[in-house]
mmCIF file of C-alpha atoms and ligand atoms in Angstrom:
data_model
loop_
_atom_site.group_PDB
_atom_site.id
_atom_site.type_symbol
_atom_site.label_atom_id
_atom_site.label_comp_id
_atom_site.label_asym_id
_atom_site.label_seq_id
_atom_site.Cartn_x
_atom_site.Cartn_y
_atom_site.Cartn_z
ATOM 1 C CA MET O 1 88.882 97.066 107.516
ATOM 2 C CA ALA O 2 90.451 98.828 104.578
ATOM 3 C CA ARG O 3 93.984 99.043 103.594
ATOM 4 C CA ILE O 4 95.461 102.329 102.810
ATOM 5 C CA LEU O 5 98.405 102.624 101.257
ATOM 6 C CA THR O 6 101.066 105.536 99.718
ATOM 7 C CA GLY O 7 104.549 106.174 99.051
ATOM 8 C CA ILE O 8 106.920 109.387 98.695
ATOM 9 C CA GLN O 9 109.788 109.194 96.541
ATOM 10 C CA SER O 10 112.973 110.072 98.234
ATOM 11 C CA SER O 11 114.167 112.647 95.794
ATOM 12 C CA GLY O 12 114.304 115.842 97.925
ATOM 13 C CA ARG O 13 113.662 116.806 101.409
ATOM 14 C CA PRO O 14 109.678 117.128 101.959
ATOM 15 C CA HIS O 15 108.084 120.580 101.597
ATOM 16 C CA LEU O 16 105.128 122.758 102.656
ATOM 17 C CA GLY O 17 103.202 121.305 99.650
ATOM 18 C CA ASN O 18 104.003 117.669 100.428
ATOM 19 C CA ILE O 19 103.188 117.709 104.012
ATOM 20 C CA LEU O 20 99.822 119.586 103.658
ATOM 21 C CA GLY O 21 98.855 118.018 100.283
ATOM 22 C CA ALA O 22 100.210 114.461 101.024
ATOM 23 C CA ILE O 23 101.868 113.773 104.255
ATOM 24 C CA GLN O 24 98.935 115.244 106.761
ATOM 25 C CA PRO O 25 96.084 113.996 104.892
ATOM 26 C CA ALA O 26 97.258 110.323 104.974
ATOM 27 C CA ILE O 27 98.316 110.707 108.448
ATOM 28 C CA GLU O 28 94.501 111.868 109.019
ATOM 29 C CA LEU O 29 93.135 108.776 107.131
ATOM 30 C CA SER O 30 95.386 106.553 109.161
ATOM 31 C CA ARG O 31 93.764 107.684 112.332
ATOM 32 C CA ASP O 32 90.458 106.106 111.730
ATOM 33 C CA PRO O 33 90.407 102.779 113.572
ATOM 34 C CA GLN O 34 88.757 101.167 110.517
ATOM 35 C CA ASN O 35 91.825 101.729 108.374
ATOM 36 C CA GLU O 36 95.422 99.828 108.300
ATOM 37 C CA SER O 37 97.945 101.949 106.747
ATOM 38 C CA PHE O 38 100.869 101.258 104.820
ATOM 39 C CA PHE O 39 103.239 104.155 104.134
ATOM 40 C CA PHE O 40 106.391 103.762 102.205
ATOM 41 C CA ILE O 41 109.537 105.677 101.037
ATOM 42 C CA ALA O 42 109.925 105.257 97.259
ATOM 43 C CA ASP O 43 113.592 104.861 97.360
ATOM 44 C CA LEU O 44 114.103 102.439 94.261
ATOM 45 C CA HIS O 45 111.716 105.122 92.424
ATOM 46 C CA SER O 46 114.182 107.856 93.342
ATOM 47 C CA LEU O 47 117.078 106.208 91.669
ATOM 48 C CA ILE O 48 115.785 107.189 88.167
ATOM 49 C CA THR O 49 116.891 110.745 89.136
ATOM 50 C CA ILE O 50 119.286 110.609 92.335
ATOM 51 C CA LYS O 51 122.450 108.701 91.385
ATOM 52 C CA GLU O 52 124.384 109.951 94.605
ATOM 53 C CA GLY O 53 123.997 107.538 97.404
ATOM 54 C CA SER O 54 124.470 109.637 100.386
ATOM 55 C CA GLN O 55 122.121 112.356 99.121
ATOM 56 C CA ARG O 56 119.178 109.656 98.720
ATOM 57 C CA GLU O 57 120.167 108.396 102.113
ATOM 58 C CA GLU O 58 119.669 112.159 103.794
ATOM 59 C CA TYR O 59 116.371 112.122 101.717
ATOM 60 C CA ILE O 60 115.164 108.991 102.978
ATOM 61 C CA ARG O 61 115.947 110.079 106.793
ATOM 62 C CA ALA O 62 114.214 113.288 106.000
ATOM 63 C CA ILE O 63 111.140 111.940 104.514
ATOM 64 C CA ALA O 64 111.114 109.133 107.419
ATOM 65 C CA ALA O 65 111.508 111.782 110.283
ATOM 66 C CA THR O 66 108.556 114.221 108.875
ATOM 67 C CA TRP O 67 106.185 111.045 108.670
ATOM 68 C CA LEU O 68 106.996 110.581 112.435
ATOM 69 C CA ALA O 69 107.030 114.302 113.135
ATOM 70 C CA PHE O 70 103.547 114.910 112.077
ATOM 71 C CA GLY O 71 102.587 111.946 114.214
ATOM 72 C CA PHE O 72 102.259 108.375 112.013
ATOM 73 C CA ASP O 73 101.851 105.769 114.481
ATOM 74 C CA THR O 74 104.100 103.165 113.495
ATOM 75 C CA ASP O 75 103.160 100.647 116.034
ATOM 76 C CA ARG O 76 99.595 100.196 114.587
ATOM 77 C CA ASN O 77 100.687 100.649 111.028
ATOM 78 C CA VAL O 78 103.649 99.686 108.705
ATOM 79 C CA PHE O 79 106.108 101.995 107.577
ATOM 80 C CA TRP O 80 109.349 100.901 105.821
ATOM 81 C CA ARG O 81 111.691 101.529 102.770
ATOM 82 C CA GLN O 82 110.772 100.076 99.444
ATOM 83 C CA SER O 83 114.370 98.960 98.806
ATOM 84 C CA ARG O 84 114.272 96.870 102.102
ATOM 85 C CA VAL O 85 111.770 94.494 100.724
ATOM 86 C CA GLN O 86 112.937 92.713 97.507
ATOM 87 C CA GLU O 87 109.635 91.365 96.722
ATOM 88 C CA HIS O 88 108.764 94.785 95.033
ATOM 89 C CA THR O 89 111.370 94.449 92.198
ATOM 90 C CA GLU O 90 110.394 90.822 91.786
ATOM 91 C CA LEU O 91 106.795 91.662 91.409
ATOM 92 C CA ALA O 92 107.521 94.499 89.046
ATOM 93 C CA TRP O 93 109.099 91.808 86.724
ATOM 94 C CA TYR O 94 106.290 89.867 86.485
ATOM 95 C CA LEU O 95 103.675 92.586 86.156
ATOM 96 C CA SER O 96 106.064 94.089 83.124
ATOM 97 C CA CYS O 97 105.202 91.163 81.507
ATOM 98 C CA PHE O 98 101.557 91.768 81.136
ATOM 99 C CA THR O 99 102.244 95.829 80.786
ATOM 100 C CA PRO O 100 101.512 96.676 76.864
ATOM 101 C CA PHE O 101 104.491 98.687 75.526
ATOM 102 C CA PRO O 102 102.282 101.437 74.271
ATOM 103 C CA MET O 103 100.372 101.978 77.711
ATOM 104 C CA LEU O 104 103.969 103.046 78.959
ATOM 105 C CA ALA O 105 104.914 104.967 75.946
ATOM 106 C CA ASN O 106 101.795 107.116 76.113
ATOM 107 C CA ALA O 107 101.793 107.833 79.976
ATOM 108 C CA HIS O 108 101.462 111.447 80.482
ATOM 109 C CA SER O 109 103.930 111.448 83.309
ATOM 110 C CA PHE O 110 106.412 109.660 81.097
ATOM 111 C CA LYS O 111 105.946 111.960 78.213
ATOM 112 C CA GLU O 112 106.050 115.191 80.196
ATOM 113 C CA LYS O 113 109.301 113.982 82.167
ATOM 114 C CA SER O 114 111.065 112.696 79.263
ATOM 115 C CA GLU O 115 111.013 116.134 77.586
ATOM 116 C CA ARG O 116 112.177 117.882 80.803
ATOM 117 C CA LEU O 117 115.011 115.565 82.180
ATOM 118 C CA SER O 118 118.372 115.061 80.607
ATOM 119 C CA ASP O 119 118.598 111.370 81.675
ATOM 120 C CA VAL O 120 115.611 109.721 80.051
ATOM 121 C CA ASN O 121 116.416 106.113 81.314
ATOM 122 C CA ALA O 122 114.536 102.838 81.083
ATOM 123 C CA GLY O 123 113.344 103.252 84.927
ATOM 124 C CA LEU O 124 111.533 106.303 84.017
ATOM 125 C CA PHE O 125 109.726 104.329 81.177
ATOM 126 C CA THR O 126 108.890 101.418 83.589
ATOM 127 C CA TYR O 127 108.472 103.416 86.591
ATOM 128 C CA PRO O 128 104.774 102.942 86.609
ATOM 129 C CA VAL O 129 105.316 99.146 86.952
ATOM 130 C CA LEU O 130 107.360 99.433 89.969
ATOM 131 C CA GLN O 131 104.548 101.556 91.049
ATOM 132 C CA ALA O 132 101.856 99.247 90.228
ATOM 133 C CA ALA O 133 104.174 96.393 92.229
ATOM 134 C CA ASP O 134 104.396 98.561 95.287
ATOM 135 C CA ILE O 135 100.417 98.780 95.368
ATOM 136 C CA LEU O 136 99.670 95.176 94.455
ATOM 137 C CA LEU O 137 102.304 93.447 96.960
ATOM 138 C CA TYR O 138 100.102 94.470 99.667
ATOM 139 C CA ASP O 139 96.678 94.100 98.727
ATOM 140 C CA ALA O 140 96.157 97.754 99.027
ATOM 141 C CA ASN O 141 92.177 98.950 98.677
ATOM 142 C CA ILE O 142 92.755 102.844 98.706
ATOM 143 C CA VAL O 143 95.647 104.647 97.543
ATOM 144 C CA PRO O 144 95.540 108.599 98.347
ATOM 145 C CA VAL O 145 97.473 110.357 95.953
ATOM 146 C CA GLY O 146 97.719 113.665 93.998
ATOM 147 C CA LYS O 147 96.029 114.205 90.860
ATOM 148 C CA ASP O 148 99.097 113.617 88.742
ATOM 149 C CA GLN O 149 99.190 110.168 89.863
ATOM 150 C CA LYS O 150 95.632 109.229 88.799
ATOM 151 C CA GLN O 151 96.813 107.240 85.394
ATOM 152 C CA HIS O 152 99.397 105.523 87.603
ATOM 153 C CA LEU O 153 96.722 103.986 89.426
ATOM 154 C CA GLU O 154 94.553 103.095 86.373
ATOM 155 C CA MET O 155 97.348 101.397 84.918
ATOM 156 C CA THR O 156 97.943 99.260 88.033
ATOM 157 C CA ARG O 157 94.173 98.268 87.705
ATOM 158 C CA ASP O 158 94.684 97.229 83.902
ATOM 159 C CA ILE O 159 98.136 95.322 84.819
ATOM 160 C CA ALA O 160 96.567 93.654 87.652
ATOM 161 C CA SER O 161 93.382 92.653 85.529
ATOM 162 C CA ALA O 162 95.655 91.462 82.723
ATOM 163 C CA LEU O 163 97.544 89.009 85.243
ATOM 164 C CA ASN O 164 94.200 87.861 86.929
ATOM 165 C CA ARG O 165 92.648 87.158 83.401
ATOM 166 C CA GLN O 166 95.669 85.066 82.621
ATOM 167 C CA VAL O 167 95.733 82.687 85.624
ATOM 168 C CA GLY O 168 92.022 82.574 85.838
ATOM 169 C CA LYS O 169 91.765 84.095 89.319
ATOM 170 C CA GLU O 170 92.050 87.292 91.589
ATOM 171 C CA VAL O 171 95.490 86.754 92.376
ATOM 172 C CA LEU O 172 95.829 90.308 92.685
ATOM 173 C CA VAL O 173 93.474 92.784 94.409
ATOM 174 C CA LEU O 174 92.403 95.906 92.202
ATOM 175 C CA PRO O 175 93.164 99.134 94.161
ATOM 176 C CA GLU O 176 91.055 102.205 94.354
ATOM 177 C CA SER O 177 92.826 105.957 93.941
ATOM 178 C CA ARG O 178 91.548 108.424 96.544
ATOM 179 C CA ILE O 179 92.219 111.720 95.182
ATOM 180 C CA ASP O 180 90.791 114.462 97.283
ATOM 181 C CA GLU O 181 89.491 116.980 94.829
ATOM 182 C CA LYS O 182 89.103 119.830 97.462
ATOM 183 C CA LEU O 183 92.807 119.311 98.260
ATOM 184 C CA MET O 184 94.132 122.652 96.954
ATOM 185 C CA VAL O 185 97.325 122.790 95.389
ATOM 186 C CA ILE O 186 99.781 124.824 97.658
ATOM 187 C CA PRO O 187 101.620 127.723 96.013
ATOM 188 C CA GLY O 188 105.185 128.170 96.102
ATOM 189 C CA LEU O 189 107.279 131.441 96.488
ATOM 190 C CA ASP O 190 106.550 132.651 93.284
ATOM 191 C CA GLY O 191 102.875 131.640 93.353
ATOM 192 C CA GLN O 192 103.019 128.678 90.649
ATOM 193 C CA LYS O 193 102.460 125.364 92.289
ATOM 194 C CA MET O 194 105.008 124.603 95.225
ATOM 195 C CA SER O 195 107.325 121.861 93.772
ATOM 196 C CA LYS O 196 111.013 120.635 94.298
ATOM 197 C CA SER O 197 111.226 121.125 90.445
ATOM 198 C CA TYR O 198 110.718 124.999 90.355
ATOM 199 C CA HIS O 199 112.748 125.577 93.256
ATOM 200 C CA ASN O 200 110.274 127.601 94.730
ATOM 201 C CA TYR O 201 109.403 125.503 97.956
ATOM 202 C CA ILE O 202 109.517 126.334 101.660
ATOM 203 C CA ASP O 203 111.415 123.810 103.987
ATOM 204 C CA ILE O 204 109.534 124.151 107.264
ATOM 205 C CA PHE O 205 112.250 122.405 109.142
ATOM 206 C CA LEU O 206 115.037 124.671 108.201
ATOM 207 C CA PRO O 207 116.873 126.459 111.178
ATOM 208 C CA GLU O 208 114.833 129.541 112.350
ATOM 209 C CA LYS O 209 116.833 132.176 110.630
ATOM 210 C CA ASP O 210 117.337 130.385 107.286
ATOM 211 C CA LEU O 211 113.516 129.815 107.433
ATOM 212 C CA ARG O 212 113.008 133.379 108.083
ATOM 213 C CA LYS O 213 115.047 134.334 105.052
ATOM 214 C CA VAL O 214 113.110 131.991 102.608
ATOM 215 C CA VAL O 215 109.772 133.337 103.728
ATOM 216 C CA MET O 216 110.946 137.047 102.871
ATOM 217 C CA LYS O 217 111.616 135.852 99.592
ATOM 218 C CA ILE O 218 107.941 135.076 98.865
ATOM 219 C CA VAL O 219 107.272 137.241 95.756
ATOM 220 C CA SER O 220 104.911 140.510 96.319
ATOM 221 C CA ASP O 221 103.798 143.329 94.037
ATOM 222 C CA SER O 222 105.352 146.611 94.364
ATOM 223 C CA THR O 223 102.271 148.344 96.014
ATOM 224 C CA PRO O 224 103.744 150.846 98.469
ATOM 225 C CA LEU O 225 103.388 150.142 102.286
ATOM 226 C CA GLU O 226 100.767 152.752 103.085
ATOM 227 C CA GLU O 227 98.454 151.758 100.336
ATOM 228 C CA PRO O 228 95.593 149.399 100.790
ATOM 229 C CA LYS O 229 96.334 145.720 99.496
ATOM 230 C CA ASN O 230 94.263 143.136 97.605
ATOM 231 C CA PRO O 231 94.897 139.833 99.898
ATOM 232 C CA ASP O 232 93.265 137.716 97.264
ATOM 233 C CA THR O 233 96.170 138.102 95.100
ATOM 234 C CA ASP O 234 98.789 137.724 97.574
ATOM 235 C CA ILE O 235 100.807 134.588 97.664
ATOM 236 C CA THR O 236 101.906 135.513 101.816
ATOM 237 C CA TYR O 237 98.363 135.674 102.483
ATOM 238 C CA GLN O 238 97.259 132.618 100.851
ATOM 239 C CA LEU O 239 99.899 130.767 102.778
ATOM 240 C CA TYR O 240 98.838 132.245 105.646
ATOM 241 C CA SER O 241 95.053 131.558 105.463
ATOM 242 C CA LEU O 242 96.486 127.656 105.048
ATOM 243 C CA LEU O 243 97.375 127.428 108.763
ATOM 244 C CA ALA O 244 95.992 130.475 110.540
ATOM 245 C CA THR O 245 92.701 130.860 112.850
ATOM 246 C CA GLU O 246 89.466 132.436 110.980
ATOM 247 C CA ALA O 247 89.879 135.348 113.539
ATOM 248 C CA GLU O 248 93.696 135.637 112.348
ATOM 249 C CA VAL O 249 93.199 135.454 108.755
ATOM 250 C CA ALA O 250 90.052 138.018 109.061
ATOM 251 C CA GLN O 251 92.666 140.494 111.098
ATOM 252 C CA MET O 252 95.143 140.065 108.168
ATOM 253 C CA ARG O 253 92.505 140.711 105.768
ATOM 254 C CA GLN O 254 91.593 143.836 107.329
ATOM 255 C CA ASN O 255 95.241 145.040 107.678
ATOM 256 C CA TYR O 256 95.723 144.563 103.944
ATOM 257 C CA GLN O 257 92.570 146.418 103.136
ATOM 258 C CA ASN O 258 93.410 149.131 105.199
ATOM 259 C CA GLY O 259 96.689 150.030 104.276
ATOM 260 C CA GLY O 260 99.717 151.118 106.142
ATOM 261 C CA TYR O 261 100.641 147.450 106.468
ATOM 262 C CA GLY O 262 103.284 146.336 104.215
ATOM 263 C CA TYR O 263 104.270 142.655 102.846
ATOM 264 C CA GLY O 264 107.236 142.672 105.164
ATOM 265 C CA HIS O 265 104.795 142.606 108.000
ATOM 266 C CA ALA O 266 102.456 139.895 106.474
ATOM 267 C CA LYS O 267 105.654 137.997 105.999
ATOM 268 C CA GLN O 268 106.936 138.235 109.593
ATOM 269 C CA ALA O 269 103.410 137.172 110.625
ATOM 270 C CA LEU O 270 103.596 134.190 108.453
ATOM 271 C CA TYR O 271 107.156 133.118 109.616
ATOM 272 C CA GLU O 272 105.848 133.445 113.545
ATOM 273 C CA LEU O 273 102.786 131.484 112.237
ATOM 274 C CA PHE O 274 105.112 128.701 110.897
ATOM 275 C CA MET O 275 107.104 128.555 113.889
ATOM 276 C CA GLU O 276 104.156 128.413 116.228
ATOM 277 C CA SER O 277 102.193 125.865 114.114
ATOM 278 C CA PHE O 278 104.989 123.569 113.450
ATOM 279 C CA GLU O 279 106.787 123.759 116.953
ATOM 280 C CA GLU O 280 106.318 120.081 117.910
ATOM 281 C CA PRO O 281 106.949 118.668 114.233
ATOM 282 C CA ARG O 282 110.046 120.549 114.206
ATOM 283 C CA ARG O 283 111.360 119.365 117.614
ATOM 284 C CA ILE O 284 110.474 115.638 116.893
ATOM 285 C CA TYR O 285 111.961 116.040 113.189
ATOM 286 C CA ASN O 286 115.443 117.479 114.792
ATOM 287 C CA TYR O 287 115.342 114.634 117.198
ATOM 288 C CA TYR O 288 115.113 111.847 114.710
ATOM 289 C CA MET O 289 117.639 113.681 112.583
ATOM 290 C CA GLU O 290 120.089 113.807 115.376
ATOM 291 C CA ASN O 291 119.456 110.108 116.579
ATOM 292 C CA PRO O 292 119.401 108.231 112.979
ATOM 293 C CA GLY O 293 119.829 104.959 115.148
ATOM 294 C CA GLU O 294 116.306 105.425 116.430
ATOM 295 C CA LEU O 295 114.927 106.324 113.009
ATOM 296 C CA GLU O 296 116.943 103.165 111.486
ATOM 297 C CA ARG O 297 115.163 100.940 114.384
ATOM 298 C CA LYS O 298 111.646 102.272 113.362
ATOM 299 C CA LEU O 299 112.169 101.575 109.810
ATOM 300 C CA GLU O 300 113.557 97.910 110.457
ATOM 301 C CA GLU O 301 110.488 97.115 112.451
ATOM 302 C CA GLY O 302 108.233 97.968 109.637
ATOM 303 C CA GLU O 303 110.260 96.355 107.199
ATOM 304 C CA GLU O 304 109.780 93.158 109.179
ATOM 305 C CA LYS O 305 106.144 93.372 109.068
ATOM 306 C CA ALA O 306 106.198 94.533 105.386
ATOM 307 C CA ARG O 307 108.225 91.754 104.182
ATOM 308 C CA GLN O 308 105.763 89.353 105.590
ATOM 309 C CA ILE O 309 103.067 90.534 103.988
ATOM 310 C CA ALA O 310 104.948 90.777 100.830
ATOM 311 C CA ARG O 311 106.348 87.284 100.900
ATOM 312 C CA ASN O 312 102.665 86.054 100.959
ATOM 313 C CA THR O 313 101.365 87.826 97.804
ATOM 314 C CA ILE O 314 104.691 86.773 96.127
ATOM 315 C CA SER O 315 104.199 83.233 96.903
ATOM 316 C CA ARG O 316 100.452 83.528 95.601
ATOM 317 C CA VAL O 317 101.560 85.042 92.175
ATOM 318 C CA ARG O 318 104.482 82.620 91.709
ATOM 319 C CA GLN O 319 102.317 79.603 92.214
ATOM 320 C CA ALA O 320 99.795 81.241 89.851
ATOM 321 C CA LEU O 321 102.345 81.814 87.204
ATOM 322 C CA GLY O 322 104.096 78.590 87.223
ATOM 323 C CA PHE O 323 107.099 79.368 89.151
ATOM 324 C CA GLY O 324 106.450 77.482 92.399
ATOM 325 C CA SER O 325 106.461 79.242 95.425
HETATM 326 P P1 LIG D 401 107.460 117.775 94.031
HETATM 327 O O1 LIG D 401 106.247 118.522 93.249
HETATM 328 O O2 LIG D 401 107.999 118.808 94.848
HETATM 329 O O3 LIG D 401 108.286 116.884 93.220
HETATM 330 P P2 LIG D 401 106.195 115.191 94.484
HETATM 331 O O4 LIG D 401 105.767 115.021 92.987
HETATM 332 O O5 LIG D 401 107.233 114.242 95.118
HETATM 333 O O6 LIG D 401 106.183 116.806 94.882
HETATM 334 O O7 LIG D 401 105.025 114.967 95.200
HETATM 335 C C1 LIG D 401 104.712 114.235 96.212
HETATM 336 C C2 LIG D 401 103.321 114.413 96.915
HETATM 337 O O8 LIG D 401 103.067 115.645 97.546
HETATM 338 C C3 LIG D 401 102.155 114.059 95.930
HETATM 339 O O9 LIG D 401 101.126 113.286 96.578
HETATM 340 C C4 LIG D 401 101.599 115.192 95.494
HETATM 341 O O10 LIG D 401 100.527 115.439 94.979
HETATM 342 C C5 LIG D 401 102.088 116.263 96.870
HETATM 343 N N1 LIG D 401 102.389 117.652 96.570
HETATM 344 C C6 LIG D 401 103.563 118.139 96.141
HETATM 345 N N2 LIG D 401 103.403 119.435 95.821
HETATM 346 C C7 LIG D 401 102.359 119.767 96.335
HETATM 347 C C8 LIG D 401 101.850 121.270 96.301
HETATM 348 N N3 LIG D 401 102.334 122.268 95.856
HETATM 349 N N4 LIG D 401 100.267 121.373 96.810
HETATM 350 C C9 LIG D 401 99.807 119.996 97.271
HETATM 351 N N5 LIG D 401 100.292 118.712 97.202
HETATM 352 C C10 LIG D 401 101.515 118.853 96.515
HETATM 353 N N1 LIG D 402 104.716 107.919 92.056
HETATM 354 C C1 LIG D 402 104.325 108.678 93.216
HETATM 355 C C2 LIG D 402 104.692 110.059 93.609
HETATM 356 O O1 LIG D 402 105.691 110.406 92.803
HETATM 357 C C3 LIG D 402 105.188 107.707 94.387
HETATM 358 C C4 LIG D 402 104.573 106.331 94.572
HETATM 359 C C5 LIG D 402 105.745 105.378 94.306
HETATM 360 C C6 LIG D 402 103.446 105.891 94.925
HETATM 361 N N2 LIG D 402 104.984 104.136 94.403
HETATM 362 C C7 LIG D 402 103.604 104.436 94.906
HETATM 363 C C8 LIG D 402 102.576 106.552 95.704
HETATM 364 C C9 LIG D 402 102.522 103.677 95.307
HETATM 365 C C10 LIG D 402 101.297 105.691 95.708
HETATM 366 C C11 LIG D 402 101.583 104.434 95.762
HETATM 367 O O2 LIG D 402 104.237 110.714 94.170
#
């Protein structure tokens, strides 16, 4: 049985890119009866950028509701908030003492973010250590992540190996990253990678009218309605192809090439496809957002399970390092 673990930061409401690129594939993996899945909300990591508590709480609810909306089975798996299991921070401290300073200073993600963000705090610097603790605390075997996280996984293995070497035994399990090379980068409204940081994302849980307005903002060229259009360079067509059936995609392709079909028509079709494809997730999402007590109960159940496993690992590590258990 392989233990799959992944986390999502609560630094925004999940968008279409997060859902198609991370949440849905992880839920797919969790359906394999050979796997046991550990999915958590990295709310401690989000403190690096989000200082406002009420805002973070809203994002936590939105992320939790999204996992449930896309069918994550919390009875069979483990689902929790990182901040509710204190062992994450305790293990992070032990690990930080096995992390060479240059490894953190040279991390791509730190370099890139420290140039972009105005608040470059120590949390941003030690981010990979807390991430390593998230993974090692649960003896995870496989960590499905995007390409940008590859280095963090390598650091996790290096830190765990350093600690294991010091204590002379395998106290920590070395995880493998699973990076799906086939998984495409979902384009945003402007054609760049869809991302919170670029403000080009589509929130599929918006009320109908607002969602339609966002879809209408997708960038298109100025080819007049009557002329044929190139589907392969158009963002609306690309997004439509991600969700539509083969026959629907072929039909839209034909419409573009025939002319007499405007980008407005294509965007309307995309909006309708969103409403149809996400009808059930939207219903479940809204249910949980309107019933935060139920969401809380699911998280607390998960936190109970997570804590038990975390406590075992921490006691193993404490013992190995000479802190008793
Ligand atoms: P953002 O870029 O909006 O800040 P995150 O970096 O928090 O998103 O990403 C959370 C997860 O969603 C990661 O696993 C990441 O690989 C995935 N993801 C984010 N944006 C996209 C995208 N445009 N296409 C595919 N996957 C994405
Ligand atoms: N750093 C990850 C991201 O930004 C989120 C994360 C935190 C994570 N801890 C993790 C992912 C542990 C996988 C495993 O996407």
